Tab-separated table of C-alpha atoms in Angstrom:
chain	number	residue	atom	x	y	z
A	1274	MET	CA	-104.699	37.156	71.672
A	1275	LYS	CA	-101.790	34.818	71.024
A	1276	ASN	CA	-103.386	33.694	67.753
A	1277	PHE	CA	-103.831	37.330	66.731
A	1278	ILE	CA	-100.163	38.084	67.430
A	1279	ALA	CA	-99.044	34.977	65.567
A	1280	ALA	CA	-101.176	35.914	62.584
A	1281	GLY	CA	-99.696	39.384	62.633
A	1282	LEU	CA	-96.172	38.011	62.659
A	1283	LEU	CA	-96.941	35.702	59.762
A	1284	LEU	CA	-98.396	38.602	57.796
A	1285	ALA	CA	-95.338	40.746	58.538
A	1286	CYS	CA	-93.039	37.948	57.407
A	1287	ALA	CA	-95.068	37.529	54.243
A	1288	PHE	CA	-94.749	41.236	53.455
A	1289	SER	CA	-91.034	41.080	54.267
A	1290	ALA	CA	-90.523	38.138	51.917
A	1291	THR	CA	-92.507	39.923	49.213
A	1292	ASP	CA	-90.416	43.077	49.657
A	1293	ALA	CA	-87.185	41.044	49.504
A	1294	GLY	CA	-88.386	39.289	46.362
A	1295	ALA	CA	-89.303	42.586	44.730
A	1296	GLN	CA	-85.954	44.083	45.689
A	1297	GLU	CA	-84.141	41.070	44.248
A	1298	LYS	CA	-85.891	41.602	40.939
A	1299	ASP	CA	-84.892	45.265	40.856
A	1300	GLU	CA	-81.321	44.880	42.095
A	1301	TYR	CA	-78.506	42.550	41.164
A	1302	VAL	CA	-77.460	39.818	43.556
A	1303	PHE	CA	-74.062	38.390	42.644
A	1304	THR	CA	-72.532	35.106	43.705
A	1305	PRO	CA	-68.821	34.543	42.997
A	1306	VAL	CA	-68.045	31.426	40.981
A	1307	LYS	CA	-64.270	31.928	40.839
A	1308	GLU	CA	-62.557	34.705	42.770
A	1309	LEU	CA	-58.791	35.221	42.768
A	1310	LYS	CA	-56.737	36.941	45.438
A	1311	ILE	CA	-56.006	40.614	44.868
A	1312	THR	CA	-54.573	43.504	46.850
A	1313	PRO	CA	-56.816	46.315	48.176
A	1314	VAL	CA	-58.482	48.784	45.817
A	1315	LYS	CA	-56.549	52.025	45.310
A	1316	ASN	CA	-57.569	55.446	44.029
A	1317	GLN	CA	-55.952	57.116	41.034
A	1318	ASN	CA	-58.121	60.151	41.856
A	1319	ARG	CA	-57.781	63.044	39.377
A	1320	THR	CA	-55.144	61.505	37.131
A	1321	GLY	CA	-55.013	59.616	33.849
A	1322	THR	CA	-52.819	56.884	35.319
A	1323	CYS	CA	-55.196	53.900	35.251
A	1324	TRP	CA	-52.632	52.084	33.083
A	1325	ALA	CA	-50.150	52.163	35.984
A	1326	PHE	CA	-52.707	51.300	38.664
A	1327	SER	CA	-54.179	48.368	36.739
A	1328	THR	CA	-50.774	46.922	35.865
A	1329	VAL	CA	-49.415	47.351	39.388
A	1330	GLY	CA	-52.556	45.657	40.712
A	1331	PHE	CA	-51.878	42.832	38.272
A	1332	LEU	CA	-48.256	42.463	39.394
A	1333	GLU	CA	-49.331	42.525	43.053
A	1334	ALA	CA	-51.866	39.779	42.270
A	1335	GLU	CA	-49.126	37.805	40.530
A	1336	LEU	CA	-47.012	37.987	43.677
A	1337	LEU	CA	-49.964	36.667	45.688
A	1338	ARG	CA	-50.485	33.852	43.173
A	1339	MET	CA	-46.826	32.907	43.435
A	1340	GLY	CA	-46.992	32.747	47.223
A	1341	LYS	CA	-44.731	35.742	47.759
A	1342	GLY	CA	-47.111	37.597	50.042
A	1343	GLU	CA	-48.868	40.931	49.775
A	1344	TYR	CA	-46.956	43.907	48.356
A	1345	ASP	CA	-47.979	47.526	47.908
A	1346	LEU	CA	-45.942	48.706	44.920
A	1347	SER	CA	-45.531	52.303	43.785
A	1348	GLU	CA	-47.509	53.392	40.735
A	1349	MET	CA	-45.811	56.785	40.702
A	1350	PHE	CA	-42.384	55.220	40.268
A	1351	ILE	CA	-43.683	53.869	36.968
A	1352	VAL	CA	-45.348	57.176	36.049
A	1353	ASN	CA	-42.137	59.100	36.808
A	1354	ARG	CA	-39.957	56.908	34.580
A	1355	SER	CA	-42.598	56.817	31.862
A	1356	TYR	CA	-42.891	60.619	31.707
A	1357	LYS	CA	-39.132	60.939	31.222
A	1358	ASP	CA	-38.961	58.328	28.464
A	1359	LYS	CA	-41.983	59.867	26.764
A	1360	ALA	CA	-40.414	63.330	26.798
A	1361	ASP	CA	-37.296	61.975	25.089
A	1362	LYS	CA	-39.349	60.291	22.357
A	1363	TYR	CA	-41.591	63.322	21.939
A	1364	VAL	CA	-38.631	65.577	21.306
A	1365	ARG	CA	-37.003	63.055	18.947
A	1366	LEU	CA	-40.215	62.979	16.915
A	1367	HIS	CA	-40.415	66.795	16.799
A	1368	GLY	CA	-43.599	66.761	18.848
A	1369	CYS	CA	-45.452	64.288	16.611
A	1370	LEU	CA	-46.481	62.020	19.478
A	1371	ASN	CA	-49.324	62.016	21.975
A	1372	PHE	CA	-48.079	63.556	25.211
A	1373	GLY	CA	-50.205	63.486	28.316
A	1374	GLN	CA	-51.058	61.465	31.407
A	1375	GLY	CA	-52.288	58.410	29.525
A	1376	SER	CA	-50.182	55.432	28.546
A	1377	SER	CA	-50.500	51.670	28.195
A	1378	THR	CA	-50.076	48.456	30.122
A	1379	GLY	CA	-47.127	47.697	27.858
A	1380	ASP	CA	-45.457	50.875	29.080
A	1381	ALA	CA	-45.824	49.803	32.726
A	1382	ILE	CA	-44.384	46.376	31.921
A	1383	TYR	CA	-41.472	47.984	30.038
A	1384	VAL	CA	-40.666	50.331	32.929
A	1385	THR	CA	-40.720	47.475	35.434
A	1386	LYS	CA	-38.464	45.360	33.239
A	1387	GLN	CA	-35.955	48.131	32.509
A	1388	TYR	CA	-35.928	50.108	35.750
A	1389	GLY	CA	-37.244	47.805	38.480
A	1390	ALA	CA	-39.782	48.689	41.155
A	1391	VAL	CA	-40.092	50.348	44.553
A	1392	PRO	CA	-42.630	50.011	47.387
A	1393	GLU	CA	-45.391	52.591	47.795
A	1394	SER	CA	-43.915	53.519	51.183
A	1395	VAL	CA	-40.711	54.609	49.454
A	1396	MET	CA	-42.308	56.624	46.642
A	1397	SER	CA	-45.912	57.723	47.131
A	1398	GLY	CA	-45.708	60.443	44.471
A	1399	LEU	CA	-47.438	63.016	46.661
A	1400	GLN	CA	-44.828	65.750	46.801
A	1401	TYR	CA	-47.020	68.789	46.073
A	1402	GLY	CA	-49.354	69.430	48.983
A	1403	GLU	CA	-52.111	66.956	48.108
A	1404	ASP	CA	-53.385	63.934	50.000
A	1405	GLN	CA	-54.491	62.216	46.785
A	1406	HIS	CA	-53.143	62.220	43.238
A	1407	VAL	CA	-53.953	65.315	41.152
A	1408	HIS	CA	-51.897	65.685	37.976
A	1409	GLY	CA	-53.484	68.536	36.047
A	1410	GLU	CA	-50.773	71.059	36.878
A	1411	LEU	CA	-47.965	68.554	36.318
A	1412	GLU	CA	-49.357	67.623	32.902
A	1413	SER	CA	-49.727	71.261	31.821
A	1414	LEU	CA	-46.198	72.147	32.868
A	1415	ALA	CA	-44.717	69.032	31.250
A	1416	ILE	CA	-46.477	69.660	27.926
A	1417	SER	CA	-45.474	73.328	27.885
A	1418	TYR	CA	-41.882	72.407	28.614
A	1419	VAL	CA	-41.451	69.794	25.872
A	1420	ASN	CA	-43.252	71.993	23.339
A	1421	THR	CA	-40.780	74.778	24.093
A	1422	VAL	CA	-37.895	72.355	23.534
A	1423	VAL	CA	-39.373	71.204	20.222
A	1424	LYS	CA	-39.612	74.821	19.026
A	1425	ASN	CA	-35.795	74.849	19.314
A	1426	PRO	CA	-35.431	78.571	20.101
A	1427	ASN	CA	-31.606	78.345	20.342
A	1428	GLY	CA	-31.227	76.741	16.910
A	1429	LYS	CA	-30.068	73.493	18.510
A	1430	LEU	CA	-31.116	71.620	21.606
A	1431	SER	CA	-29.258	72.452	24.778
A	1432	THR	CA	-27.612	69.888	27.019
A	1433	ALA	CA	-29.813	71.034	29.910
A	1434	TRP	CA	-33.339	70.337	28.702
A	1435	LYS	CA	-33.565	66.764	29.987
A	1436	GLU	CA	-32.334	67.738	33.430
A	1437	GLY	CA	-34.873	70.554	33.528
A	1438	PHE	CA	-37.724	68.238	32.542
A	1439	ASP	CA	-36.669	65.633	35.096
A	1440	GLY	CA	-36.743	68.358	37.731
A	1441	ILE	CA	-40.395	69.132	36.992
A	1442	VAL	CA	-41.449	65.481	37.231
A	1443	ASP	CA	-39.396	64.873	40.370
A	1444	ALA	CA	-40.801	67.978	42.067
A	1445	TYR	CA	-44.308	66.516	41.834
A	1446	LEU	CA	-43.784	62.761	41.993
A	1447	GLY	CA	-40.549	62.582	43.964
A	1448	ALA	CA	-37.119	61.660	42.640
A	1449	VAL	CA	-36.472	58.005	41.880
A	1450	PRO	CA	-34.328	56.797	44.804
A	1451	GLU	CA	-30.869	55.490	44.068
A	1452	LYS	CA	-31.091	53.322	47.190
A	1453	PHE	CA	-33.716	52.649	49.835
A	1454	THR	CA	-34.294	50.385	52.817
A	1455	TYR	CA	-37.261	48.031	52.937
A	1456	ASN	CA	-37.908	45.533	55.722
A	1457	GLY	CA	-34.403	46.117	57.040
A	1458	LYS	CA	-32.637	45.456	53.735
A	1459	GLU	CA	-31.050	47.954	51.358
A	1460	TYR	CA	-32.124	47.933	47.710
A	1461	THR	CA	-31.883	49.825	44.466
A	1462	PRO	CA	-35.033	49.880	42.307
A	1463	GLU	CA	-33.353	47.348	40.024
A	1464	SER	CA	-32.392	44.951	42.815
A	1465	PHE	CA	-35.826	45.236	44.432
A	1466	GLY	CA	-37.475	44.459	41.114
A	1467	LYS	CA	-35.279	41.402	40.639
A	1468	GLU	CA	-35.990	40.132	44.140
A	1469	LEU	CA	-39.719	40.199	43.435
A	1470	GLY	CA	-39.051	37.375	40.995
A	1471	LEU	CA	-41.462	38.519	38.284
A	1472	ASN	CA	-40.370	37.785	34.717
A	1473	MET	CA	-41.811	40.543	32.525
A	1474	ASP	CA	-41.255	38.398	29.443
A	1475	ASN	CA	-44.014	36.083	30.681
A	1476	TYR	CA	-46.690	38.713	30.066
A	1477	VAL	CA	-48.276	39.299	26.668
A	1478	SER	CA	-50.969	41.574	25.294
A	1479	LEU	CA	-53.865	40.227	23.245
A	1480	THR	CA	-56.511	41.948	21.144
A	1481	SER	CA	-59.116	41.135	18.485
A	1482	TYR	CA	-59.523	43.222	15.338
A	1483	THR	CA	-59.838	42.351	11.663
A	1484	HIS	CA	-57.761	45.141	10.120
A	1485	HIS	CA	-54.678	43.011	10.871
A	1486	PRO	CA	-54.296	39.263	10.275
A	1487	PHE	CA	-55.196	36.971	13.140
A	1488	TYR	CA	-52.339	35.204	14.960
A	1489	THR	CA	-49.937	38.059	14.206
A	1490	ALA	CA	-48.829	40.907	16.479
A	1491	PHE	CA	-49.314	44.627	15.853
A	1492	PRO	CA	-49.277	47.876	17.862
A	1493	VAL	CA	-52.896	48.734	18.599
A	1494	GLU	CA	-53.467	52.113	16.990
A	1495	VAL	CA	-54.483	54.272	19.932
A	1496	GLU	CA	-52.820	57.490	21.004
A	1497	ASP	CA	-51.799	56.323	24.454
A	1498	ASN	CA	-49.776	53.440	23.021
A	1499	TRP	CA	-46.856	55.801	22.540
A	1500	ARG	CA	-44.240	53.066	22.998
A	1501	TRP	CA	-45.908	51.218	20.101
A	1502	GLU	CA	-46.103	48.005	22.098
A	1503	SER	CA	-47.538	45.090	20.116
A	1504	ALA	CA	-50.509	42.865	20.936
A	1505	TYR	CA	-51.249	39.440	19.509
A	1506	ASN	CA	-54.419	39.382	17.410
A	1507	LEU	CA	-57.018	36.681	18.064
A	1508	PRO	CA	-60.531	35.983	16.791
A	1509	LEU	CA	-63.094	37.177	19.314
A	1510	ASP	CA	-64.171	33.713	20.447
A	1511	GLU	CA	-60.570	32.771	21.194
A	1512	LEU	CA	-59.930	36.034	23.040
A	1513	MET	CA	-62.880	35.213	25.285
A	1514	GLN	CA	-61.547	31.675	25.746
A	1515	VAL	CA	-58.330	33.217	27.057
A	1516	VAL	CA	-60.244	35.412	29.511
A	1517	ASP	CA	-62.146	32.447	30.957
A	1518	ASN	CA	-59.178	30.102	30.993
A	1519	SER	CA	-57.035	32.718	32.711
A	1520	ILE	CA	-59.445	33.240	35.603
A	1521	ASN	CA	-60.282	29.560	35.934
A	1522	THR	CA	-56.599	28.591	36.123
A	1523	GLY	CA	-55.723	31.269	38.684
A	1524	TYR	CA	-54.381	34.209	36.636
A	1525	THR	CA	-55.753	37.748	36.798
A	1526	ILE	CA	-55.997	39.912	33.684
A	1527	VAL	CA	-55.308	43.564	32.939
A	1528	TRP	CA	-58.349	44.774	31.020
A	1529	GLY	CA	-58.111	47.791	28.704
A	1530	ALA	CA	-61.621	48.874	27.747
A	1531	ASP	CA	-64.062	51.541	26.660
A	1532	VAL	CA	-66.034	52.717	29.700
A	1533	SER	CA	-67.850	55.623	28.036
A	1534	GLU	CA	-70.872	53.480	27.116
A	1535	LYS	CA	-74.295	54.041	28.699
A	1536	GLY	CA	-74.133	50.459	29.923
A	1537	PHE	CA	-71.048	51.154	32.053
A	1538	THR	CA	-72.615	52.691	35.135
A	1539	ARG	CA	-70.878	54.491	37.942
A	1540	ASN	CA	-72.673	52.207	40.365
A	1541	GLY	CA	-70.601	49.106	39.656
A	1542	ILE	CA	-72.494	47.491	36.760
A	1543	ALA	CA	-71.543	47.224	33.083
A	1544	VAL	CA	-73.721	45.632	30.414
A	1545	ALA	CA	-73.766	45.861	26.615
A	1546	ALA	CA	-77.241	47.340	26.773
A	1547	ASP	CA	-79.399	47.266	23.660
A	1548	VAL	CA	-80.355	50.899	24.194
A	1549	ALA	CA	-82.428	51.196	21.006
A	1550	SER	CA	-84.496	48.216	22.084
A	1551	LEU	CA	-84.878	49.527	25.633
A	1552	GLU	CA	-86.356	52.759	24.294
A	1553	THR	CA	-89.196	50.899	22.563
A	1554	SER	CA	-89.573	47.340	23.829
A	1555	GLY	CA	-92.297	46.796	26.408
A	1556	SER	CA	-93.289	50.439	26.496
A	1557	ASP	CA	-96.176	52.332	24.996
A	1558	GLN	CA	-95.983	55.805	23.535
A	1559	ASP	CA	-97.364	57.405	26.694
A	1560	LYS	CA	-94.294	56.304	28.663
A	1561	TRP	CA	-92.052	58.674	26.715
A	1562	VAL	CA	-94.392	61.505	25.756
A	1563	GLY	CA	-93.643	64.675	27.654
A	1564	LEU	CA	-90.285	63.513	29.012
A	1565	SER	CA	-87.275	65.762	28.535
A	1566	LYS	CA	-84.061	64.369	27.092
A	1567	SER	CA	-82.484	64.188	30.548
A	1568	GLU	CA	-85.572	62.453	31.952
A	1569	LYS	CA	-85.439	59.864	29.167
A	1570	GLU	CA	-81.768	59.302	29.891
A	1571	GLU	CA	-82.579	58.747	33.553
A	1572	GLU	CA	-85.270	56.204	32.669
A	1573	ILE	CA	-82.864	54.312	30.411
A	1574	LYS	CA	-80.259	54.343	33.172
A	1575	LYS	CA	-82.729	52.742	35.590
A	1576	MET	CA	-83.559	50.040	33.047
A	1577	ILE	CA	-79.874	49.324	32.436
A	1578	GLU	CA	-79.205	48.845	36.142
A	1579	LYS	CA	-81.942	46.241	36.613
A	1580	PRO	CA	-81.279	42.500	36.241
A	1581	GLY	CA	-82.392	41.093	32.905
A	1582	CYS	CA	-81.492	44.189	30.880
A	1583	LYS	CA	-81.529	43.216	27.216
A	1584	GLU	CA	-78.000	43.115	25.763
A	1585	LEU	CA	-76.592	43.185	22.257
A	1586	THR	CA	-75.479	40.044	20.469
A	1587	VAL	CA	-71.813	40.886	19.954
A	1588	THR	CA	-69.987	39.956	16.751
A	1589	GLN	CA	-66.479	40.425	15.396
A	1590	GLU	CA	-67.885	42.831	12.809
A	1591	MET	CA	-69.504	45.007	15.484
A	1592	ARG	CA	-66.225	45.288	17.352
A	1593	GLN	CA	-64.381	46.352	14.227
A	1594	LYS	CA	-67.023	48.847	13.107
A	1595	ASP	CA	-67.056	50.597	16.476
A	1596	PHE	CA	-63.257	50.711	16.638
A	1597	ASP	CA	-63.005	52.139	13.112
A	1598	ASN	CA	-65.708	54.749	13.790
A	1599	TYR	CA	-64.283	55.947	17.125
A	1600	GLN	CA	-67.219	54.408	19.010
A	1601	THR	CA	-64.885	52.124	20.953
A	1602	THR	CA	-62.219	54.275	22.540
A	1603	ASP	CA	-59.180	53.625	24.700
A	1604	ASP	CA	-60.591	54.838	27.996
A	1605	HIS	CA	-59.566	52.889	31.039
A	1606	GLY	CA	-57.449	50.065	32.462
A	1607	MET	CA	-58.739	47.724	35.199
A	1608	LEU	CA	-58.105	44.240	36.600
A	1609	ILE	CA	-60.301	41.193	35.968
A	1610	TYR	CA	-60.034	38.941	39.010
A	1611	GLY	CA	-63.078	36.699	39.041
A	1612	ILE	CA	-66.279	35.330	37.573
A	1613	ALA	CA	-69.695	35.685	39.218
A	1614	LYS	CA	-73.318	34.950	38.382
A	1615	ASP	CA	-76.372	37.031	39.145
A	1616	GLN	CA	-79.622	35.699	40.586
A	1617	ASN	CA	-80.722	34.670	37.080
A	1618	GLY	CA	-77.558	32.657	36.418
A	1619	LYS	CA	-76.100	35.260	34.074
A	1620	LYS	CA	-72.305	35.433	33.887
A	1621	PHE	CA	-70.381	38.526	34.944
A	1622	TYR	CA	-66.677	39.254	35.370
A	1623	MET	CA	-65.438	40.761	38.626
A	1624	ILE	CA	-63.352	43.866	37.977
A	1625	LYS	CA	-61.048	45.697	40.364
A	1626	ASN	CA	-61.160	49.387	39.493
A	1627	SER	CA	-58.904	52.224	40.662
A	1628	TRP	CA	-61.563	54.784	41.550
A	1629	GLY	CA	-61.485	54.114	45.272
A	1630	THR	CA	-64.116	52.213	47.237
A	1631	ASP	CA	-66.925	54.762	47.188
A	1632	ASN	CA	-69.365	52.750	45.089
A	1633	LYS	CA	-71.974	50.078	45.721
A	1634	TYR	CA	-69.505	47.193	45.519
A	1635	LYS	CA	-66.561	48.880	47.269
A	1636	GLY	CA	-64.407	49.348	44.171
A	1637	THR	CA	-65.513	46.244	42.266
A	1638	TRP	CA	-67.472	46.380	39.004
A	1639	TYR	CA	-69.544	43.486	37.690
A	1640	VAL	CA	-69.184	43.424	33.915
A	1641	SER	CA	-71.280	41.190	31.675
A	1642	GLU	CA	-69.755	38.769	29.199
A	1643	PRO	CA	-71.201	40.634	26.170
A	1644	TYR	CA	-69.715	43.922	27.437
A	1645	VAL	CA	-66.242	42.396	27.746
A	1646	ALA	CA	-66.563	40.856	24.275
A	1647	TYR	CA	-67.749	44.133	22.774
A	1648	LYS	CA	-65.670	46.834	24.449
A	1649	THR	CA	-62.328	45.219	25.236
A	1650	MET	CA	-59.476	47.109	23.620
A	1651	ASP	CA	-56.810	44.671	24.753
A	1652	ILE	CA	-55.833	42.472	27.681
A	1653	LEU	CA	-52.562	41.548	29.373
A	1654	VAL	CA	-52.116	37.986	30.630
A	1655	HIS	CA	-49.470	35.537	31.718
A	1656	LYS	CA	-48.528	33.283	28.797
A	1657	ASP	CA	-49.451	30.238	30.872
A	1658	ALA	CA	-53.017	31.522	31.114
A	1659	ILE	CA	-53.500	31.035	27.362
A	1660	PRO	CA	-54.933	27.658	26.270
A	1661	GLN	CA	-52.229	25.514	24.684
A	1662	ALA	CA	-53.931	25.294	21.287
A	1663	ILE	CA	-54.059	29.095	21.056
A	1664	LYS	CA	-50.459	29.441	22.228
A	1665	VAL	CA	-49.395	27.189	19.374
A	1666	LYS	CA	-51.242	29.351	16.855
A	1667	LEU	CA	-49.453	32.427	18.224
A	1668	GLY	CA	-46.060	30.729	18.231
A	1669	LEU	CA	-45.677	31.242	21.987
A	1670	LYS	CA	-43.653	28.876	24.147
């Protein structure tokens, strides 16, 4: 009887090991190689403010790196000031400027440099009966307002329009405080920003496109870059060197990228999937016959989310072609904070998103190296994260 029980246990263990092995083949298993300290994942919810969330997450990570402790800084302070500056520029350009919720990392850095910062506890930006951020109504009202001003119905602009616009923004996001108390000390936004000890001039944007000369700076031509902030242009291999060097030397990265690709799943994985190859490789005709379009899409999705998914070989020319043809778009800002490997030894970057924690990896995305090379619009890094040889080429000190 004992031998029978023992045999049964061995058989059960064998099945269990087989099941675990099968599961490991079908699902990713990630092991961090280098993981930097970051603050908790936040949720931008129904807003186009990823640019503020990703940059604030970056600045909070910088404070951790510098040994200044954990801060929870207000994204809506930045959004408030940005909206007001954007309205002024929009009117000055007679409405010939993109006006909406989107913006850029450069905008968030500019606001922090010019206006300072405040803690989240001082300015949550939830002044309109919501528990989470929802900016559809605010955006519609703001656009309608500035378009009315641009129409100039009085024949000249009144002295009241800016105050009226500010009132709309403040009603939703809260007024920027003149003074506030934090940890028993009184601050202004400017003095609080200075006490943080972050030098905004240390942070630079980098990109990689061939329609401008390498090792020069230019404003990346996307609608949300309404401040026309410039990025330094690097060859793709050097841009990727910066990404790796930054993480390996302790600096996080703001990552502006296209997330509309099939390979960027909502389940925390992003790969530069060779979709055309997946539709044919290793499959016979019977696999696809009789499937609807949606069923085929679902099959491709399953293949993309399995380890070993075939990826594209990314080149500089591919990046440029997709940018020129609107196939790479300015979608989303996130924070790169680590490097991991899957069970096959394949390299992935660890990404802090701002879509809350309701996904498989609790707000983290694992993004393959080819995906980052292919679909990066631009990055923001500390100058000291750039390898010295590349800094020299860019003329940075």
